[in-house]
């Protein structure tokens, strides 16, 4: 019995010692500072520089002029002087319609004119001789009047002949078809040897003037007031970008603002003119047109991902020198080309978190990582 009592006392002592050690361990752990894990983030610096205020819209390239070349006389195509798709100058030879019938008609008209002119010359000579004879009563006044009528009739005939000669000369000239404007030709629609007729209104080829060239595009009606406010006499700058939205194709100026807003879409039509010296723009091509309204010389910008829109508006996490972050409300003027233009709340040179914000809170410590490199495409 005594031995059992001594054993119980020993167990109780061991339990007491265990609780004492645990208590000491817990007190030691509580006395140590809590170390929070640093949150990995990506950061960017607030930059100050020129930023453009612009509007953009989907545009279509339009030829400055487009002409459908048609014959003005009937006949067979005997020559084609160009290749389809070729650039031609104004006045360049395109087609030749068989000129022989028109040359013959011109020769006949010239001969008829010469014949009637000779007859007129003889009649005028007779009239000149009749005048003194009438005054001396050697011939009657009626003969003199008849001769005057004959001269007038022949004079009219000569004028008709002259008009016929001019018409024949024009028709002969129409057999050589020239380019009415400079531009690029399309497909040849009537081949060598075909007979063309003016009554059929056959188009031989189309020519599109590509230097200069237009880009027509539309922007929302909300932009109209700013466009009119910034518009100058020389026109605002318009830039045309490729279908990727980033490749600059050409730079021109605003040429036209439509006088009506499209009520079905709420947009206003605009047109930019481009020199297109190297034909980087092609009629019918779709482009992104950007109209530059103004340039802010020292605008503050950050990547668009650096600002987060919350219930109270936009905010950003600003990184402090000790690598802690502070949540700060910011005013975003607009988002443009993946950048946020900051009107209020940030200063140039400050660092902000651009990725990883949703794991942060005020005072959190961050570890700034480098972005992972883009993997090379597989060969």
PDB file of N, CA, C and O in Angstrom, residues 37-87:
ATOM      1  N   UNK A  37       5.224  36.726 -43.640  1.00  0.00           N
ATOM      2  CA  UNK A  37       5.843  36.432 -44.941  1.00  0.00           C
ATOM      3  C   UNK A  37       5.695  37.634 -45.866  1.00  0.00           C
ATOM      4  O   UNK A  37       4.671  38.324 -45.861  1.00  0.00           O
ATOM      5  N   UNK A  38       6.739  37.897 -46.645  1.00  0.00           N
ATOM      6  CA  UNK A  38       6.699  38.996 -47.605  1.00  0.00           C
ATOM      7  C   UNK A  38       5.949  38.534 -48.858  1.00  0.00           C
ATOM      8  O   UNK A  38       6.163  37.437 -49.359  1.00  0.00           O
ATOM      9  N   UNK A  39       5.074  39.411 -49.381  1.00  0.00           N
ATOM     10  CA  UNK A  39       4.232  39.078 -50.526  1.00  0.00           C
ATOM     11  C   UNK A  39       4.997  39.399 -51.818  1.00  0.00           C
ATOM     12  O   UNK A  39       5.435  40.541 -52.007  1.00  0.00           O
ATOM     13  N   UNK A  40       5.165  38.422 -52.693  1.00  0.00           N
ATOM     14  CA  UNK A  40       5.853  38.716 -53.964  1.00  0.00           C
ATOM     15  C   UNK A  40       4.938  39.518 -54.899  1.00  0.00           C
ATOM     16  O   UNK A  40       3.777  39.161 -55.091  1.00  0.00           O
ATOM     17  N   UNK A  41       5.463  40.581 -55.468  1.00  0.00           N
ATOM     18  CA  UNK A  41       4.690  41.430 -56.375  1.00  0.00           C
ATOM     19  C   UNK A  41       5.590  41.876 -57.524  1.00  0.00           C
ATOM     20  O   UNK A  41       6.814  41.727 -57.473  1.00  0.00           O
ATOM     21  N   UNK A  42       4.962  42.449 -58.556  1.00  0.00           N
ATOM     22  CA  UNK A  42       5.673  43.157 -59.621  1.00  0.00           C
ATOM     23  C   UNK A  42       5.402  44.640 -59.457  1.00  0.00           C
ATOM     24  O   UNK A  42       4.282  45.042 -59.105  1.00  0.00           O
ATOM     25  N   UNK A  43       6.405  45.462 -59.714  1.00  0.00           N
ATOM     26  CA  UNK A  43       6.284  46.900 -59.469  1.00  0.00           C
ATOM     27  C   UNK A  43       6.634  47.695 -60.713  1.00  0.00           C
ATOM     28  O   UNK A  43       7.329  47.216 -61.607  1.00  0.00           O
ATOM     29  N   UNK A  44       6.153  48.924 -60.736  1.00  0.00           N
ATOM     30  CA  UNK A  44       6.484  49.882 -61.784  1.00  0.00           C
ATOM     31  C   UNK A  44       6.642  51.256 -61.168  1.00  0.00           C
ATOM     32  O   UNK A  44       6.124  51.527 -60.076  1.00  0.00           O
ATOM     33  N   UNK A  45       7.336  52.120 -61.892  1.00  0.00           N
ATOM     34  CA  UNK A  45       7.580  53.478 -61.428  1.00  0.00           C
ATOM     35  C   UNK A  45       6.640  54.446 -62.143  1.00  0.00           C
ATOM     36  O   UNK A  45       6.400  54.318 -63.349  1.00  0.00           O
ATOM     37  N   UNK A  46       6.119  55.409 -61.400  1.00  0.00           N
ATOM     38  CA  UNK A  46       5.282  56.452 -61.994  1.00  0.00           C
ATOM     39  C   UNK A  46       6.176  57.335 -62.857  1.00  0.00           C
ATOM     40  O   UNK A  46       7.179  57.871 -62.374  1.00  0.00           O
ATOM     41  N   UNK A  47       5.827  57.469 -64.128  1.00  0.00           N
ATOM     42  CA  UNK A  47       6.650  58.246 -65.055  1.00  0.00           C
ATOM     43  C   UNK A  47       5.905  59.501 -65.490  1.00  0.00           C
ATOM     44  O   UNK A  47       4.668  59.528 -65.551  1.00  0.00           O
ATOM     45  N   UNK A  48       6.671  60.542 -65.802  1.00  0.00           N
ATOM     46  CA  UNK A  48       6.117  61.799 -66.315  1.00  0.00           C
ATOM     47  C   UNK A  48       6.665  62.026 -67.708  1.00  0.00           C
ATOM     48  O   UNK A  48       7.875  61.962 -67.927  1.00  0.00           O
ATOM     49  N   UNK A  49       5.771  62.288 -68.645  1.00  0.00           N
ATOM     50  CA  UNK A  49       6.210  62.502 -70.019  1.00  0.00           C
ATOM     51  C   UNK A  49       5.053  62.905 -70.893  1.00  0.00           C
ATOM     52  O   UNK A  49       3.908  62.978 -70.443  1.00  0.00           O
ATOM     53  N   UNK A  50       5.334  63.161 -72.175  1.00  0.00           N
ATOM     54  CA  UNK A  50       4.265  63.594 -73.091  1.00  0.00           C
ATOM     55  C   UNK A  50       3.270  62.468 -73.355  1.00  0.00           C
ATOM     56  O   UNK A  50       3.664  61.338 -73.627  1.00  0.00           O
ATOM     57  N   UNK A  51       2.014  62.791 -73.255  1.00  0.00           N
ATOM     58  CA  UNK A  51       0.930  61.841 -73.535  1.00  0.00           C
ATOM     59  C   UNK A  51      -0.081  62.537 -74.425  1.00  0.00           C
ATOM     60  O   UNK A  51      -0.458  63.686 -74.185  1.00  0.00           O
ATOM     61  N   UNK A  52      -0.524  61.833 -75.446  1.00  0.00           N
ATOM     62  CA  UNK A  52      -1.465  62.416 -76.403  1.00  0.00           C
ATOM     63  C   UNK A  52      -2.901  62.159 -75.967  1.00  0.00           C
ATOM     64  O   UNK A  52      -3.237  61.061 -75.511  1.00  0.00           O
ATOM     65  N   UNK A  53      -3.718  63.176 -76.145  1.00  0.00           N
ATOM     66  CA  UNK A  53      -5.166  63.018 -75.992  1.00  0.00           C
ATOM     67  C   UNK A  53      -5.712  62.715 -77.378  1.00  0.00           C
ATOM     68  O   UNK A  53      -5.605  63.535 -78.291  1.00  0.00           O
ATOM     69  N   UNK A  54      -6.258  61.522 -77.557  1.00  0.00           N
ATOM     70  CA  UNK A  54      -6.660  61.104 -78.887  1.00  0.00           C
ATOM     71  C   UNK A  54      -7.942  60.297 -78.835  1.00  0.00           C
ATOM     72  O   UNK A  54      -8.345  59.791 -77.788  1.00  0.00           O
ATOM     73  N   UNK A  55      -8.586  60.224 -79.980  1.00  0.00           N
ATOM     74  CA  UNK A  55      -9.746  59.354 -80.158  1.00  0.00           C
ATOM     75  C   UNK A  55      -9.447  58.458 -81.348  1.00  0.00           C
ATOM     76  O   UNK A  55      -8.656  58.808 -82.223  1.00  0.00           O
ATOM     77  N   UNK A  56     -10.063  57.302 -81.371  1.00  0.00           N
ATOM     78  CA  UNK A  56      -9.783  56.386 -82.469  1.00  0.00           C
ATOM     79  C   UNK A  56     -11.048  55.667 -82.905  1.00  0.00           C
ATOM     80  O   UNK A  56     -12.050  55.642 -82.193  1.00  0.00           O
ATOM     81  N   UNK A  57     -10.983  55.139 -84.103  1.00  0.00           N
ATOM     82  CA  UNK A  57     -12.110  54.407 -84.650  1.00  0.00           C
ATOM     83  C   UNK A  57     -11.636  53.515 -85.784  1.00  0.00           C
ATOM     84  O   UNK A  57     -10.544  53.698 -86.335  1.00  0.00           O
ATOM     85  N   UNK A  58     -12.437  52.539 -86.115  1.00  0.00           N
ATOM     86  CA  UNK A  58     -12.126  51.647 -87.237  1.00  0.00           C
ATOM     87  C   UNK A  58     -12.359  52.399 -88.539  1.00  0.00           C
ATOM     88  O   UNK A  58     -13.406  53.023 -88.729  1.00  0.00           O
ATOM     89  N   UNK A  59     -11.375  52.363 -89.420  1.00  0.00           N
ATOM     90  CA  UNK A  59     -11.469  53.125 -90.666  1.00  0.00           C
ATOM     91  C   UNK A  59     -11.292  52.245 -91.888  1.00  0.00           C
ATOM     92  O   UNK A  59     -10.820  51.110 -91.818  1.00  0.00           O
ATOM     93  N   UNK A  60     -11.670  52.814 -93.029  1.00  0.00           N
ATOM     94  CA  UNK A  60     -11.526  52.146 -94.324  1.00  0.00           C
ATOM     95  C   UNK A  60     -10.779  53.081 -95.263  1.00  0.00           C
ATOM     96  O   UNK A  60     -11.129  54.260 -95.377  1.00  0.00           O
ATOM     97  N   UNK A  61      -9.773  52.552 -95.941  1.00  0.00           N
ATOM     98  CA  UNK A  61      -9.009  53.350 -96.899  1.00  0.00           C
ATOM     99  C   UNK A  61      -9.839  53.522 -98.165  1.00  0.00           C
ATOM    100  O   UNK A  61     -10.402  52.558 -98.689  1.00  0.00           O
ATOM    101  N   UNK A  62      -9.898  54.769 -98.652  1.00  0.00           N
ATOM    102  CA  UNK A  62     -10.686  55.088 -99.841  1.00  0.00           C
ATOM    103  C   UNK A  62      -9.806  55.817-100.849  1.00  0.00           C
ATOM    104  O   UNK A  62      -9.034  56.707-100.479  1.00  0.00           O
ATOM    105  N   UNK A  63      -9.924  55.440-102.110  1.00  0.00           N
ATOM    106  CA  UNK A  63      -9.161  56.110-103.166  1.00  0.00           C
ATOM    107  C   UNK A  63      -9.555  57.579-103.250  1.00  0.00           C
ATOM    108  O   UNK A  63     -10.721  57.938-103.046  1.00  0.00           O
ATOM    109  N   UNK A  64      -8.582  58.435-103.539  1.00  0.00           N
ATOM    110  CA  UNK A  64      -8.843  59.870-103.665  1.00  0.00           C
ATOM    111  C   UNK A  64      -9.807  60.129-104.816  1.00  0.00           C
ATOM    112  O   UNK A  64     -10.709  60.942-104.714  1.00  0.00           O
ATOM    113  N   UNK A  65      -9.610  59.427-105.925  1.00  0.00           N
ATOM    114  CA  UNK A  65     -10.521  59.445-107.067  1.00  0.00           C
ATOM    115  C   UNK A  65     -10.546  58.050-107.667  1.00  0.00           C
ATOM    116  O   UNK A  65      -9.531  57.346-107.660  1.00  0.00           O
ATOM    117  N   UNK A  66     -11.680  57.655-108.186  1.00  0.00           N
ATOM    118  CA  UNK A  66     -11.793  56.388-108.912  1.00  0.00           C
ATOM    119  C   UNK A  66     -12.510  56.656-110.222  1.00  0.00           C
ATOM    120  O   UNK A  66     -13.583  57.269-110.236  1.00  0.00           O
ATOM    121  N   UNK A  67     -11.908  56.218-111.331  1.00  0.00           N
ATOM    122  CA  UNK A  67     -12.449  56.470-112.657  1.00  0.00           C
ATOM    123  C   UNK A  67     -12.658  55.144-113.378  1.00  0.00           C
ATOM    124  O   UNK A  67     -11.765  54.292-113.392  1.00  0.00           O
ATOM    125  N   UNK A  68     -13.843  54.988-113.962  1.00  0.00           N
ATOM    126  CA  UNK A  68     -14.104  53.853-114.848  1.00  0.00           C
ATOM    127  C   UNK A  68     -13.859  54.317-116.283  1.00  0.00           C
ATOM    128  O   UNK A  68     -14.574  55.191-116.779  1.00  0.00           O
ATOM    129  N   UNK A  69     -12.850  53.758-116.936  1.00  0.00           N
ATOM    130  CA  UNK A  69     -12.479  54.157-118.291  1.00  0.00           C
ATOM    131  C   UNK A  69     -13.400  53.438-119.273  1.00  0.00           C
ATOM    132  O   UNK A  69     -13.464  52.205-119.292  1.00  0.00           O
ATOM    133  N   UNK A  70     -14.117  54.225-120.117  1.00  0.00           N
ATOM    134  CA  UNK A  70     -15.058  53.661-121.087  1.00  0.00           C
ATOM    135  C   UNK A  70     -14.764  54.233-122.474  1.00  0.00           C
ATOM    136  O   UNK A  70     -14.247  55.354-122.590  1.00  0.00           O
ATOM    137  N   UNK A  71     -15.104  53.504-123.531  1.00  0.00           N
ATOM    138  CA  UNK A  71     -14.832  54.014-124.885  1.00  0.00           C
ATOM    139  C   UNK A  71     -15.804  55.121-125.267  1.00  0.00           C
ATOM    140  O   UNK A  71     -16.962  55.138-124.827  1.00  0.00           O
ATOM    141  N   UNK A  72     -15.330  56.057-126.074  1.00  0.00           N
ATOM    142  CA  UNK A  72     -16.165  57.133-126.585  1.00  0.00           C
ATOM    143  C   UNK A  72     -16.481  56.966-128.068  1.00  0.00           C
ATOM    144  O   UNK A  72     -17.242  57.747-128.623  1.00  0.00           O
ATOM    145  N   UNK A  73     -15.878  55.957-128.689  1.00  0.00           N
ATOM    146  CA  UNK A  73     -16.192  55.608-130.074  1.00  0.00           C
ATOM    147  C   UNK A  73     -16.254  54.090-130.166  1.00  0.00           C
ATOM    148  O   UNK A  73     -15.713  53.368-129.311  1.00  0.00           O
ATOM    149  N   UNK A  74     -16.931  53.616-131.209  1.00  0.00           N
ATOM    150  CA  UNK A  74     -17.040  52.175-131.447  1.00  0.00           C
ATOM    151  C   UNK A  74     -15.832  51.677-132.224  1.00  0.00           C
ATOM    152  O   UNK A  74     -15.219  52.425-132.995  1.00  0.00           O
ATOM    153  N   UNK A  75     -15.516  50.389-132.028  1.00  0.00           N
ATOM    154  CA  UNK A  75     -14.451  49.810-132.838  1.00  0.00           C
ATOM    155  C   UNK A  75     -13.770  48.653-132.137  1.00  0.00           C
ATOM    156  O   UNK A  75     -14.144  48.255-131.024  1.00  0.00           O
ATOM    157  N   UNK A  76     -12.762  48.120-132.791  1.00  0.00           N
ATOM    158  CA  UNK A  76     -12.018  46.973-132.286  1.00  0.00           C
ATOM    159  C   UNK A  76     -10.778  47.437-131.533  1.00  0.00           C
ATOM    160  O   UNK A  76     -10.060  48.340-131.972  1.00  0.00           O
ATOM    161  N   UNK A  77     -10.519  46.826-130.339  1.00  0.00           N
ATOM    162  CA  UNK A  77      -9.303  47.121-129.582  1.00  0.00           C
ATOM    163  C   UNK A  77      -8.126  46.495-130.323  1.00  0.00           C
ATOM    164  O   UNK A  77      -8.044  45.275-130.496  1.00  0.00           O
ATOM    165  N   UNK A  78      -7.202  47.335-130.771  1.00  0.00           N
ATOM    166  CA  UNK A  78      -6.057  46.836-131.529  1.00  0.00           C
ATOM    167  C   UNK A  78      -4.758  46.868-130.730  1.00  0.00           C
ATOM    168  O   UNK A  78      -3.806  46.175-131.097  1.00  0.00           O
ATOM    169  N   UNK A  79      -4.714  47.639-129.642  1.00  0.00           N
ATOM    170  CA  UNK A  79      -3.509  47.682-128.811  1.00  0.00           C
ATOM    171  C   UNK A  79      -3.892  47.938-127.359  1.00  0.00           C
ATOM    172  O   UNK A  79      -4.845  48.680-127.071  1.00  0.00           O
ATOM    173  N   UNK A  80      -3.117  47.318-126.460  1.00  0.00           N
ATOM    174  CA  UNK A  80      -3.210  47.593-125.019  1.00  0.00           C
ATOM    175  C   UNK A  80      -1.808  47.990-124.570  1.00  0.00           C
ATOM    176  O   UNK A  80      -0.853  47.225-124.760  1.00  0.00           O
ATOM    177  N   UNK A  81      -1.668  49.166-123.999  1.00  0.00           N
ATOM    178  CA  UNK A  81      -0.349  49.732-123.726  1.00  0.00           C
ATOM    179  C   UNK A  81       0.134  49.537-122.291  1.00  0.00           C
ATOM    180  O   UNK A  81       1.207  50.031-121.949  1.00  0.00           O
ATOM    181  N   UNK A  82      -0.599  48.855-121.440  1.00  0.00           N
ATOM    182  CA  UNK A  82      -0.225  48.761-120.025  1.00  0.00           C
ATOM    183  C   UNK A  82      -0.528  47.358-119.514  1.00  0.00           C
ATOM    184  O   UNK A  82      -1.229  46.574-120.160  1.00  0.00           O
ATOM    185  N   UNK A  83      -0.003  47.059-118.339  1.00  0.00           N
ATOM    186  CA  UNK A  83      -0.298  45.816-117.647  1.00  0.00           C
ATOM    187  C   UNK A  83      -1.286  46.087-116.519  1.00  0.00           C
ATOM    188  O   UNK A  83      -1.206  47.132-115.853  1.00  0.00           O
ATOM    189  N   UNK A  84      -2.196  45.178-116.291  1.00  0.00           N
ATOM    190  CA  UNK A  84      -3.169  45.389-115.225  1.00  0.00           C
ATOM    191  C   UNK A  84      -2.446  45.454-113.871  1.00  0.00           C
ATOM    192  O   UNK A  84      -1.491  44.739-113.620  1.00  0.00           O
ATOM    193  N   UNK A  85      -2.933  46.373-113.042  1.00  0.00           N
ATOM    194  CA  UNK A  85      -2.293  46.614-111.758  1.00  0.00           C
ATOM    195  C   UNK A  85      -1.149  47.594-111.811  1.00  0.00           C
ATOM    196  O   UNK A  85      -0.540  47.911-110.783  1.00  0.00           O
ATOM    197  N   UNK A  86      -0.853  48.117-112.989  1.00  0.00           N
ATOM    198  CA  UNK A  86       0.280  49.029-113.170  1.00  0.00           C
ATOM    199  C   UNK A  86      -0.089  50.444-112.739  1.00  0.00           C
ATOM    200  O   UNK A  86      -1.224  50.897-112.893  1.00  0.00           O
ATOM    201  N   UNK A  87       0.881  51.147-112.172  1.00  0.00           N
ATOM    202  CA  UNK A  87       0.703  52.570-111.880  1.00  0.00           C
ATOM    203  C   UNK A  87       0.910  53.367-113.156  1.00  0.00           C
ATOM    204  O   UNK A  87       1.878  53.139-113.896  1.00  0.00           O
TER     205      UNK A  87
END
